[in-house]
CSV table of C-alpha atoms in Angstrom, one decimal:
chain,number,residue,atom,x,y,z
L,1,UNK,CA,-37.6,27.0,9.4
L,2,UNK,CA,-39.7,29.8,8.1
L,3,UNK,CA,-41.2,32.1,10.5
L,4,UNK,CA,-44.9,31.7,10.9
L,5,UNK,CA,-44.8,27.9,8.9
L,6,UNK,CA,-46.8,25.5,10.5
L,7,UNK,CA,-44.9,22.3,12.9
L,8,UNK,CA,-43.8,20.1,9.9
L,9,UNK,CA,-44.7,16.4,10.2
L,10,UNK,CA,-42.2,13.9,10.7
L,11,UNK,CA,-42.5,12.5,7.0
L,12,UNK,CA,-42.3,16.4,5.9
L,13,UNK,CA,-39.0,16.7,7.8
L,14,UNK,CA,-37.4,14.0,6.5
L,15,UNK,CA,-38.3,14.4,3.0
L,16,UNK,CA,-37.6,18.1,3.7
L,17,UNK,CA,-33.6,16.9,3.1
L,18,UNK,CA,-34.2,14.4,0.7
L,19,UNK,CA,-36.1,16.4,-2.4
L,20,UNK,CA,-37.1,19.8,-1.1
L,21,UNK,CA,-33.9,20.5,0.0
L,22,UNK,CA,-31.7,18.4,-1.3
L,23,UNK,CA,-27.8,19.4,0.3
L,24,UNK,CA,-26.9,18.7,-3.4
L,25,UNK,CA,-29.0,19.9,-5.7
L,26,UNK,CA,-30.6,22.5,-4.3
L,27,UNK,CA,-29.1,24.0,-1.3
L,28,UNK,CA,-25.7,22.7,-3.3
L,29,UNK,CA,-23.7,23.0,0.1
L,30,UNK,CA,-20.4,20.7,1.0
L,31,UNK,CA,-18.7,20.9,-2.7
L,32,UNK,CA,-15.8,19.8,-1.6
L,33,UNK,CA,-16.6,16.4,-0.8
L,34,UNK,CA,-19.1,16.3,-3.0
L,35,UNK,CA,-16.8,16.8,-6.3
L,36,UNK,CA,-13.4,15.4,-4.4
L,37,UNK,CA,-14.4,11.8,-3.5
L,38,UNK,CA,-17.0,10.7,-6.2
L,39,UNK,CA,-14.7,9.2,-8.5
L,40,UNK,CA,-16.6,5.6,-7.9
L,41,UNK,CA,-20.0,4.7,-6.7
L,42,UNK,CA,-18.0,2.6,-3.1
L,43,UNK,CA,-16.4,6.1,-2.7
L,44,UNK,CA,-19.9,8.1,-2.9
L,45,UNK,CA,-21.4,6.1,-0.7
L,46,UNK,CA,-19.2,5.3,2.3
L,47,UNK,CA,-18.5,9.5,2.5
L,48,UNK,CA,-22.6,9.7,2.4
L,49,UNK,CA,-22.7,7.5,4.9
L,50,UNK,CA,-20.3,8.7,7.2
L,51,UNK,CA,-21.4,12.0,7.2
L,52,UNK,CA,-25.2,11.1,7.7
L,53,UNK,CA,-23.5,9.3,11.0
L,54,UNK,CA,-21.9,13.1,11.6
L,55,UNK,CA,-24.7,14.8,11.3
L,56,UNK,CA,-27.3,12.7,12.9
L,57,UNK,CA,-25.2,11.8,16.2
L,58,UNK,CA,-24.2,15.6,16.6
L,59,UNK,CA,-27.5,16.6,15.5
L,60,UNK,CA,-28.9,14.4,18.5
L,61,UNK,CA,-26.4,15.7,21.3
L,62,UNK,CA,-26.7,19.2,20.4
L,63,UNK,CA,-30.9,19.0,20.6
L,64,UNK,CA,-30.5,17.0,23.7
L,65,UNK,CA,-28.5,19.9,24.8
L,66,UNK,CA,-30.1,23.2,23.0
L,67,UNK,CA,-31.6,24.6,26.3
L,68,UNK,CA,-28.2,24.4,27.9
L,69,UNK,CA,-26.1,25.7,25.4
L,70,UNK,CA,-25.2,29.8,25.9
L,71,UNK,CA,-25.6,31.5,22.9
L,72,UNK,CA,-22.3,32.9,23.3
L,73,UNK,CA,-20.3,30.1,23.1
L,74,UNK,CA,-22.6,27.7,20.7
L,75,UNK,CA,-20.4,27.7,17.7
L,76,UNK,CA,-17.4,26.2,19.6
L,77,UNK,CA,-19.9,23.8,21.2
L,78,UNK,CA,-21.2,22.7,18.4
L,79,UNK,CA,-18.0,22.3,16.3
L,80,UNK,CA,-16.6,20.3,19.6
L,81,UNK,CA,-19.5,17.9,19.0
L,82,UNK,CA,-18.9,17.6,15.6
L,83,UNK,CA,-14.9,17.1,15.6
L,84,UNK,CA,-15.8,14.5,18.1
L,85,UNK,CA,-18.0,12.7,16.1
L,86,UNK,CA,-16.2,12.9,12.9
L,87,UNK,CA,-13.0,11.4,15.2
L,88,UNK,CA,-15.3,8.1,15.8
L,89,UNK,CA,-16.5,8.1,12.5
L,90,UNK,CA,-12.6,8.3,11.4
L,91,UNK,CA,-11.8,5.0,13.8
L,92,UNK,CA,-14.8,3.6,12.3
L,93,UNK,CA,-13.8,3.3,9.4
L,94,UNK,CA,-10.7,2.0,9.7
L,95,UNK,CA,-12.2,-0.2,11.9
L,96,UNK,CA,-14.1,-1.7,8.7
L,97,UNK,CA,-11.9,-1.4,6.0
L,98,UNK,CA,-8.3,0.5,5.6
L,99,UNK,CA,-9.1,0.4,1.5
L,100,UNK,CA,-12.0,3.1,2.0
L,101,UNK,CA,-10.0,4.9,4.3
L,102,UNK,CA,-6.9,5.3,2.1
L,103,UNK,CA,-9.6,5.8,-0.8
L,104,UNK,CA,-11.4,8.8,1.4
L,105,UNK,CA,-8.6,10.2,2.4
L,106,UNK,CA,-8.1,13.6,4.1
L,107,UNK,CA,-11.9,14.3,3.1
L,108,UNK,CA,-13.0,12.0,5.9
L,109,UNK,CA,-11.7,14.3,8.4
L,110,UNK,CA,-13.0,17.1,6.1
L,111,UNK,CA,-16.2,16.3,7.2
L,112,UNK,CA,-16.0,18.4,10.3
L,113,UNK,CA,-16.1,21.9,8.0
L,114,UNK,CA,-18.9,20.6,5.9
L,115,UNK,CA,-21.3,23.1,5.9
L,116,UNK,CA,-24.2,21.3,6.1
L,117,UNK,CA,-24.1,19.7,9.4
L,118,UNK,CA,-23.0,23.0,10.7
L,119,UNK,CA,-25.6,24.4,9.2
L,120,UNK,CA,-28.2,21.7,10.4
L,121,UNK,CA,-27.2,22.6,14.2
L,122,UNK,CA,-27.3,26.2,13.5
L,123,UNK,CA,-30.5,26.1,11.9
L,124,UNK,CA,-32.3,22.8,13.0
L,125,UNK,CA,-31.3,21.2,15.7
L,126,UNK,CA,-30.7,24.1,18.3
L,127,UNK,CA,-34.6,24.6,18.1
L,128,UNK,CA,-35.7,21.7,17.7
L,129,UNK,CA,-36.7,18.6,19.9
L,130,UNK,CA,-34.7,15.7,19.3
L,131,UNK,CA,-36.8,13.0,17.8
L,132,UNK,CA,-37.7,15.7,15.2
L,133,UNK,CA,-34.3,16.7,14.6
L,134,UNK,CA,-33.3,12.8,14.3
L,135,UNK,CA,-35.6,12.9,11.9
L,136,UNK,CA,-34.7,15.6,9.9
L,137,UNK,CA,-30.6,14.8,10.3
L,138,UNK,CA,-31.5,11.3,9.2
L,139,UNK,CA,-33.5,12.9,5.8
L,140,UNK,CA,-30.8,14.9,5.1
L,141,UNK,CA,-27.8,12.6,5.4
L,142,UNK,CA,-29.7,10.1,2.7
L,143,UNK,CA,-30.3,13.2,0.8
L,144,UNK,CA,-26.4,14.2,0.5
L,145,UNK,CA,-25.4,10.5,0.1
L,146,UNK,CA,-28.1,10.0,-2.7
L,147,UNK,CA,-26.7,13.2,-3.7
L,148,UNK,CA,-22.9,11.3,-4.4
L,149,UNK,CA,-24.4,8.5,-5.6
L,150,UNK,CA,-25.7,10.4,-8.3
L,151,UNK,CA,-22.4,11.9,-9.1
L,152,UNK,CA,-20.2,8.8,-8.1
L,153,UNK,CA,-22.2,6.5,-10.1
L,154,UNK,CA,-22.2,8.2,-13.5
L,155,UNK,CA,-18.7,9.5,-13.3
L,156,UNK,CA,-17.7,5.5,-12.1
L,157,UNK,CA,-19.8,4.3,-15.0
L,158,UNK,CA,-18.0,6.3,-17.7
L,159,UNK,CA,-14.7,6.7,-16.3
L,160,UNK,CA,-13.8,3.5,-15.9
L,161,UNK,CA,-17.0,1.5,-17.4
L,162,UNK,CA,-18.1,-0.2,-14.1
L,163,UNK,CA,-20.4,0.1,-11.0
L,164,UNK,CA,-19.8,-0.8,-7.5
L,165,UNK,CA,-16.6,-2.2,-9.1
L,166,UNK,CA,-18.6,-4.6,-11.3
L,167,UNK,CA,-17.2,-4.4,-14.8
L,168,UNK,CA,-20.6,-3.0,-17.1
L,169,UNK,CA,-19.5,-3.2,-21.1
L,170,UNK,CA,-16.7,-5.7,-20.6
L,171,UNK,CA,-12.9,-5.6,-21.5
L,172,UNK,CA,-12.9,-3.7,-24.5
L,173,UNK,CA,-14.6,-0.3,-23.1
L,174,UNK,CA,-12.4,2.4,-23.4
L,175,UNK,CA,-12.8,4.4,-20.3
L,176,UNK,CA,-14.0,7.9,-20.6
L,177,UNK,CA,-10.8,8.9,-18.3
L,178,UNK,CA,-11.8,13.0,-17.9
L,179,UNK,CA,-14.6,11.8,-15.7
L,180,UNK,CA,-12.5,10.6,-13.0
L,181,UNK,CA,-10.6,13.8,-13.3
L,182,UNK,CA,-11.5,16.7,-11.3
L,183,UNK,CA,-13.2,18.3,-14.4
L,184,UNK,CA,-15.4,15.2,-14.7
L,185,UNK,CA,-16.8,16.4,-11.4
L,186,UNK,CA,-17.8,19.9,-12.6
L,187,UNK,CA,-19.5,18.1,-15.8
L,188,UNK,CA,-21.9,15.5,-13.9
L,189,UNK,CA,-22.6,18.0,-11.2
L,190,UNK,CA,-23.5,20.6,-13.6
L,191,UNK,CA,-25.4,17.9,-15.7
L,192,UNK,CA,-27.4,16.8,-12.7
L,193,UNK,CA,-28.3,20.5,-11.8
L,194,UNK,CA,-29.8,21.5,-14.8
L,195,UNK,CA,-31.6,18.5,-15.1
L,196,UNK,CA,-32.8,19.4,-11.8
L,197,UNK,CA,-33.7,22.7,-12.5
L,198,UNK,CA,-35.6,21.4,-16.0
L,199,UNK,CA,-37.6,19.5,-13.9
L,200,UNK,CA,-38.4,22.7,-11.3
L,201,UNK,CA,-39.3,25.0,-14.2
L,202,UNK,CA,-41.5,22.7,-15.8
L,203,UNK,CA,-43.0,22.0,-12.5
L,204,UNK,CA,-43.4,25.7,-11.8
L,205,UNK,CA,-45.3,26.5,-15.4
L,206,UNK,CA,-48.0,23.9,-14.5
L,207,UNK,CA,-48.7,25.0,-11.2
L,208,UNK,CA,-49.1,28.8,-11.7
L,209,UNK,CA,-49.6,29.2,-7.6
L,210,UNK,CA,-47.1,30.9,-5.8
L,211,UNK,CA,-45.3,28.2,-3.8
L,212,UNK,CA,-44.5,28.3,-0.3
L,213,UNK,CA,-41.0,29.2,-0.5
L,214,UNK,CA,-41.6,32.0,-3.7
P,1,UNK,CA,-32.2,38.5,16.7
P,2,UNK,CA,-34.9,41.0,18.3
P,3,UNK,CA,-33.7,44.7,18.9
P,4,UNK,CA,-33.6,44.4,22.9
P,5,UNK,CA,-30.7,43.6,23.9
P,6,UNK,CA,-30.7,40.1,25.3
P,7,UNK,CA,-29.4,39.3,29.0
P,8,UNK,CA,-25.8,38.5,29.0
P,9,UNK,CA,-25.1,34.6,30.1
P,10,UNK,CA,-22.9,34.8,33.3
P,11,UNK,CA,-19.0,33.5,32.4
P,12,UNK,CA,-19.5,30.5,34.9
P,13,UNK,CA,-22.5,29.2,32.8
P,14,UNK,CA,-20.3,29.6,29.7
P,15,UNK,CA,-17.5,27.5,31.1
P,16,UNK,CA,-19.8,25.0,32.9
P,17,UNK,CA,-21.3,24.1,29.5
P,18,UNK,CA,-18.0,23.7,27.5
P,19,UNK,CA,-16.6,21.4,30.3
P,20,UNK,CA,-19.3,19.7,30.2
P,21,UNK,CA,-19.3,18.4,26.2
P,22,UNK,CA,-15.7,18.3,26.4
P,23,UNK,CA,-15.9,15.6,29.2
P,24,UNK,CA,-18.9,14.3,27.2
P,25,UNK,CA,-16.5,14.5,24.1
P,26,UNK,CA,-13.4,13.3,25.5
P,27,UNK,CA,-15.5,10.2,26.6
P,28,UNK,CA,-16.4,9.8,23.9
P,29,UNK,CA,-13.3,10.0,21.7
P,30,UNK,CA,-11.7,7.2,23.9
P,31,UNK,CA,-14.0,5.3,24.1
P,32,UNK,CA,-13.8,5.0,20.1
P,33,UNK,CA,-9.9,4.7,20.0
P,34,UNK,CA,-10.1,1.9,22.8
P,35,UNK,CA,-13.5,0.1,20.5
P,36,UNK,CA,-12.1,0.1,17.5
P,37,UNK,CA,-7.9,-0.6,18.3
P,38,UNK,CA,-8.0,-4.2,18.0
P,39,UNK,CA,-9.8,-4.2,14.8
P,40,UNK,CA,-7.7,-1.6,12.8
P,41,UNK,CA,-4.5,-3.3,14.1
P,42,UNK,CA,-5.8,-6.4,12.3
P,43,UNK,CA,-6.6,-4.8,9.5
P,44,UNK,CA,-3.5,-2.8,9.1
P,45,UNK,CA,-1.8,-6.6,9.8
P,46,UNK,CA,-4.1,-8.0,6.9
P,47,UNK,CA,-3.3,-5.2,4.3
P,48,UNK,CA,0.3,-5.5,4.6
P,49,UNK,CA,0.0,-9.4,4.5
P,50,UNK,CA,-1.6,-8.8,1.4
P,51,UNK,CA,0.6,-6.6,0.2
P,52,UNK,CA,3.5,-8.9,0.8
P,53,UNK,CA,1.8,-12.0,-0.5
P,54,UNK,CA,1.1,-10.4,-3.9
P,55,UNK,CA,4.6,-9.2,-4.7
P,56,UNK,CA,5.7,-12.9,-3.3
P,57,UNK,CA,3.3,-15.3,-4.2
P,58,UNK,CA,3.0,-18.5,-2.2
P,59,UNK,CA,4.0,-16.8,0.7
P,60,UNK,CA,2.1,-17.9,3.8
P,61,UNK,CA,3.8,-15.5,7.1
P,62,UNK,CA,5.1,-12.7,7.0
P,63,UNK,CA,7.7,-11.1,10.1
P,64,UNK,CA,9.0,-7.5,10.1
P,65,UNK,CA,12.3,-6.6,10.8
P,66,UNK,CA,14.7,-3.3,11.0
P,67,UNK,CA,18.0,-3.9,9.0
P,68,UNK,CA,20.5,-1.5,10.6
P,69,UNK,CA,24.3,-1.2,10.9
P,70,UNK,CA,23.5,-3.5,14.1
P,71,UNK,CA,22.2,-6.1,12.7
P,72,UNK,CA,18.7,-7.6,12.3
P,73,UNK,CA,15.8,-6.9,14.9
P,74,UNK,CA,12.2,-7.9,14.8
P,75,UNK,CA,10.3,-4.9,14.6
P,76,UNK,CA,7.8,-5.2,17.9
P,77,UNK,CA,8.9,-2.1,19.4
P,78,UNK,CA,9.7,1.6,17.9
P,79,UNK,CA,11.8,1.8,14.6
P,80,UNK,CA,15.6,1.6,15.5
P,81,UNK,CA,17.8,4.5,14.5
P,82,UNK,CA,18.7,4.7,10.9
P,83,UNK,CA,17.1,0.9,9.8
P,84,UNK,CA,15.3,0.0,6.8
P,85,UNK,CA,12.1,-2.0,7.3
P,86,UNK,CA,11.6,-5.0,5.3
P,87,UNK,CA,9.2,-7.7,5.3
P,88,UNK,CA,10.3,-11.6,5.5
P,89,UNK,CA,8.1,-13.8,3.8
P,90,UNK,CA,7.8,-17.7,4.9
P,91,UNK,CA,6.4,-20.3,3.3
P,92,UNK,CA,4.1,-22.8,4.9
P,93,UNK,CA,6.7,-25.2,5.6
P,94,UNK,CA,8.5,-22.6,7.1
P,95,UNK,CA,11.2,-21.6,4.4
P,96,UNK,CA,12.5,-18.3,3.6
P,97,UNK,CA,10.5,-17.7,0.8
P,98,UNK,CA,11.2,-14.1,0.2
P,99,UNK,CA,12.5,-10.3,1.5
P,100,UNK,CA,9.8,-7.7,0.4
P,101,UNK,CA,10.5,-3.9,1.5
P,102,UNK,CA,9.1,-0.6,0.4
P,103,UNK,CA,10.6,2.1,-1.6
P,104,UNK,CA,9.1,5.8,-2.2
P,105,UNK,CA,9.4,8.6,-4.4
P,106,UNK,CA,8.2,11.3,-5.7
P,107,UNK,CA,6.1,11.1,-8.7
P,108,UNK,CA,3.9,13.6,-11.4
P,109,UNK,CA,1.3,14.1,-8.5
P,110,UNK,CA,2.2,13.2,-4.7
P,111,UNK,CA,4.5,10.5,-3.5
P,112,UNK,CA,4.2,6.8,-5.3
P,113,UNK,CA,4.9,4.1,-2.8
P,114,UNK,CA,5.9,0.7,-4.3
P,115,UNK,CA,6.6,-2.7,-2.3
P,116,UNK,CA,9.1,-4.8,-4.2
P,117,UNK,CA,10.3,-8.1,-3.4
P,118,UNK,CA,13.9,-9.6,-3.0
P,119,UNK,CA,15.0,-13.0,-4.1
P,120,UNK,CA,18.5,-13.2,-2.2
P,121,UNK,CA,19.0,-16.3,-3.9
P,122,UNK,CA,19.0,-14.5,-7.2
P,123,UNK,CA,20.0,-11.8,-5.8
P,124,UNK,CA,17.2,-9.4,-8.0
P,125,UNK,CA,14.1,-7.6,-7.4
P,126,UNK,CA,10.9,-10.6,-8.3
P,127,UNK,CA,7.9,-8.3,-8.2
P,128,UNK,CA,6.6,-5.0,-7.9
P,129,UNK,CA,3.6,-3.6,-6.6
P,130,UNK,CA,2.0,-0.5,-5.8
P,131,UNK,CA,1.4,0.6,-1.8
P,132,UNK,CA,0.2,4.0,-2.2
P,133,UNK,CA,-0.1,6.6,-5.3
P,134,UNK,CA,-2.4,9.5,-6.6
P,135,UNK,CA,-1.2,9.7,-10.1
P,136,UNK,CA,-3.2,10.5,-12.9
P,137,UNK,CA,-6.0,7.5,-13.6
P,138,UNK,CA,-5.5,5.8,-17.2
P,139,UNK,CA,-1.7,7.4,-17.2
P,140,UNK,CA,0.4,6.8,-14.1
P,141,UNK,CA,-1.7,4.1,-13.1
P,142,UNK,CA,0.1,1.9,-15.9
P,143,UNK,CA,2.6,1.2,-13.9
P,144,UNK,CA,0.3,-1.7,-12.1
P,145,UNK,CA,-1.5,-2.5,-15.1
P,146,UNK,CA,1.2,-2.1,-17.7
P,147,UNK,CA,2.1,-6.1,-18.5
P,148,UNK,CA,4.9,-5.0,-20.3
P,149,UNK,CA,6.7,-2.5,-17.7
P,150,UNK,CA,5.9,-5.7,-14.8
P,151,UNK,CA,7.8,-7.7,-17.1
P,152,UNK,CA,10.9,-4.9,-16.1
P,153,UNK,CA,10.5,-6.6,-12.4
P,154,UNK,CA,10.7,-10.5,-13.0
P,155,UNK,CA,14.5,-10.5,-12.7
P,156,UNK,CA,15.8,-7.4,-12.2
P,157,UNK,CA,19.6,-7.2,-11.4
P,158,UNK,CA,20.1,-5.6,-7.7
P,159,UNK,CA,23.3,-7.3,-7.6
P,160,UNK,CA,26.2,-6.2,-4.3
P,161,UNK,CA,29.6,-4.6,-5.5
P,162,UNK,CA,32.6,-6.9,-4.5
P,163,UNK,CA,33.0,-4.4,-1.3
P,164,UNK,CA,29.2,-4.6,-0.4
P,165,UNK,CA,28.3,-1.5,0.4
P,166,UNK,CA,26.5,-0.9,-2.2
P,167,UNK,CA,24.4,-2.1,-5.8
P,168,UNK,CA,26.8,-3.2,-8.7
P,169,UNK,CA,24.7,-1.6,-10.6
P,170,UNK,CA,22.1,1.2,-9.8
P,171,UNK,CA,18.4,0.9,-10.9
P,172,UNK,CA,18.4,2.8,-13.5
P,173,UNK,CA,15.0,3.8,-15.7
P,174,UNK,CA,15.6,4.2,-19.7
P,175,UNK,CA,13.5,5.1,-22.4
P,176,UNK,CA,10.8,3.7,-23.6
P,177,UNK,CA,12.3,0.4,-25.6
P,178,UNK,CA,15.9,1.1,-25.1
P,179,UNK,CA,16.7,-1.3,-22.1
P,180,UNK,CA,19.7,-3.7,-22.7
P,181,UNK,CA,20.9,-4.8,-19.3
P,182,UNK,CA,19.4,-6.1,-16.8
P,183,UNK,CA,19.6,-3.9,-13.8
P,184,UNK,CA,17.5,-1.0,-16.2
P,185,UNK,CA,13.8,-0.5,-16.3
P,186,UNK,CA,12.0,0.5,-19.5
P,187,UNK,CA,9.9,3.2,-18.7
P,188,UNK,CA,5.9,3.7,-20.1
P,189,UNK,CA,5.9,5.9,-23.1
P,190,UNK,CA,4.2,8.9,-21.9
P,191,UNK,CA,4.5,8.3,-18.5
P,192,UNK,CA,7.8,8.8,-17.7
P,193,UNK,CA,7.7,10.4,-14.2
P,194,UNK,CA,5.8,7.7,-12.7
P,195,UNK,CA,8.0,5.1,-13.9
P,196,UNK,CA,10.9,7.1,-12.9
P,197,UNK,CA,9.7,7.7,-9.6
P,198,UNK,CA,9.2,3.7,-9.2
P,199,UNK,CA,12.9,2.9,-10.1
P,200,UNK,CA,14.0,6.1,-7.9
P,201,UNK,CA,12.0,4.2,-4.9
P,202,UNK,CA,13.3,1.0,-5.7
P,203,UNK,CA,17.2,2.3,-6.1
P,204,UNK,CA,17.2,4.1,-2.8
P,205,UNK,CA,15.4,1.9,-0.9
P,206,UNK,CA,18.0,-1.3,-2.4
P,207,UNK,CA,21.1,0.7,-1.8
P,208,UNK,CA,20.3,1.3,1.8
P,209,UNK,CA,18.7,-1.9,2.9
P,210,UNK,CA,20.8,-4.7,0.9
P,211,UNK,CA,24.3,-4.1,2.2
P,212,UNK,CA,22.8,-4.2,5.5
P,213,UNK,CA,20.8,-7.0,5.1
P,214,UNK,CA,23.8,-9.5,3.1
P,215,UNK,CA,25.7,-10.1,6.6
P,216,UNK,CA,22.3,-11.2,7.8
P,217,UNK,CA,20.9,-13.7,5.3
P,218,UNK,CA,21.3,-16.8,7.3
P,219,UNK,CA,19.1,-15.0,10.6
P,220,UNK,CA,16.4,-14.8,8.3
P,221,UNK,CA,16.9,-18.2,6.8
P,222,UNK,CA,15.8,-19.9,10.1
P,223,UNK,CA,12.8,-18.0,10.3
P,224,UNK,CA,11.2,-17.0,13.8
């Protein structure tokens, strides 16, 4: 939060993840995942989803705990909560279905360096109460999943011409293969960023008023 | 961070805390493991079943067992020492339908796991499908979409030598359009390595488990 800002609402917090700062597209924060495991819509979504569990669950713990927590030692707490919690999320899953798992990977347990939720506790949820930082975990884990779907779905729709596994153009598409490959990855990602960015310039010439952030 | 220098947390506070979430943790964690066990076990049961049933088709059970120089044992307990796992398929009416195991070897990318299924009364590998493999998409992938290469895995040859300790003939992958017997697989133009690696997994994995499994033909015969 920025010094001197006034308390956000609860609809600004969780927007807050989902446009304003976007893990994706703007704060572009947990690449790995992000470019590893889109290859296919299913993909993007089960990691965006099991994340957003990650982060709002240790998000949660570590507000209920902030006026406990030395300062000293809060790192290790708060990746302790975090390996926890990506450990259930792990069982979870293979609790619901071994084909994601297998699909996910080592990216699943990946999930405990990603940045963001690190960041969240760091930034967030240490300081603030825990319905707010709920809230704001919730906003942000939709933000980051919306944020693979974005990638998973186009890179699933030309790399192998289907959606969710539903075949689009039929059996004589000829799949656009490089866009399951890594490189695909760096293509939409860089695509959807400088769409993004269009849209913030344009946005910015309109409104000649210095905004919040500068 | 202000420029006074802030009061220094006492060790025991320090500790309390990080006992604290790591009983909160540890709770936690088990309390997953012990939620979800029943369910993955099920699932892991269900993905092999599948995995059988597609390489043997109209299977309907499915029992595991460790082939070693001791003989047959169903595989409820830890793996015996130096056994091959395989897979015996049943058929509703309780016949001996088929022997599936899996083979594994390295291919372009990471290891490709293939499970392949033995008709003993023809004494040849009946189907092939793939367990596990992170080949390159619209190349190695082929070799479960390929029509052609599954053609390689209808009847191929896994014949015993006379002595039994071994294939008559290895598995042997040839070029591209150049098979003439039937214990060889033609490989996918363009990607040999993967197709390689499958007849690798397949030769290593028969040599080891057939000889010990021929003695034993009639144990799985009457099911159980």
């Amino acid at each position: 939060m920025i010094p001197g800002q006034k308390n956000p609402t609860n609809m600004e917090e969780f927007l807050e993840g989902i446009w304003k700062q976007n893990p994706v597209f703007v704060m572009v924060l947990g690449m790995c995942p992000t470019l590893a495991v889109t290859v296919s819509a299913m993909n993007a979504v089960s990691m965006g989803l099991a994340t957003t569990f990650v982060l709002v669950a240790s998000c949660l713990l570590i507000s209920l705990m902030r006026n406990i927590i030395p300062k000293e030692v809060r790192i290790a707490t708060y990746i302790l909560i975090i390996a926890t919690f990506v450990t259930v999320v792990d069982y979870l899953i293979q609790a619901i279905s071994l084909a994601v798992y297998d699909a996910l990977g080592a990216f699943i347990q990946l999930i405990v360096v990603n940045c963001i939720i690190l960041g969240r506790a760091e930034a967030h949820a240490s300081k603030t109460p825990p319905v707010k930082a709920v809230i704001n975990a919730v906003g942000m884990g939709l933000g980051f999943t919306i944020g693979l779907l974005a990638l998973g779905g186009v890179r699933e729709i030309f790399g192998a011409g289907k959606l969710f596994g539903f075949s689009l153009f039929g059996p004589d598409f000829q799949p656009w293969v490089v866009m399951v490959l890594p490189p695909g990855g760096f293509f939409v990602l860089g695509a959807w960023l400088l769409l993004f960015n269009w849209i913030d310039s344009r946005k910015a010439v309109k409104s000649p008023l210095p905004l919040g952030e500068g | 961070m202000s420029d006074a220098p802030a009061p220094i947390t006492p060790s025991a506070a320090m500790i309390r805390t990080l006992a604290l979430v790591a009983t909160i943790c540890g709770i936690l964690i088990v309390s997953a493991y012990q939620g979800t066990f029943d369910a993955v076990q099920a699932n892991k049961k269900l993905a092999l079943e599948r995995a059988v049933f597609k390489v043997i088709p109209g299977a309907a059970r499915v029992s595991e067992f460790w082939a070693s120089p001791a003989g047959l044992q169903p595989a409820a307990g830890a793996a015996s020492e130096g056994g091959v796992k395989l897979y015996a398929a049943y058929d509703p009416t309780g016949a001996l339908k088929g022997i599936a195991a899996e083979g594994a070897a390295k291919g372009y990318a990471d290891v490709v796991r293939v499970m392949y299924a033995y008709d003993p009364a023809k004494q040849a590998v009946t189907g092939l499908g793939v367990v596990s493999m992170r080949e390159t998409p619209g190349i190695g992938d082929k070799i479960y979409t390929d029509q052609a290469f599954l053609k390689n895995f209808e009847a191929l040859d896994v014949k015993l030598a006379a002595d039994g300790k071994a294939l008559a003939h290895a598995v042997k992958v040839v070029k591209h359009g150049t098979k003439q017997n039937p214990w060889e697989i033609d490989a996918i133009a363009g990607a040999t390595v993967t197709t390689k690696a499958v007849g690798r997994g397949i030769n290593e994995s028969a040599q080891r488990l057939l000889p010990l499994l021929a003695p034993h033909l009639d144990t799985l015969k009457e099911g159980k």
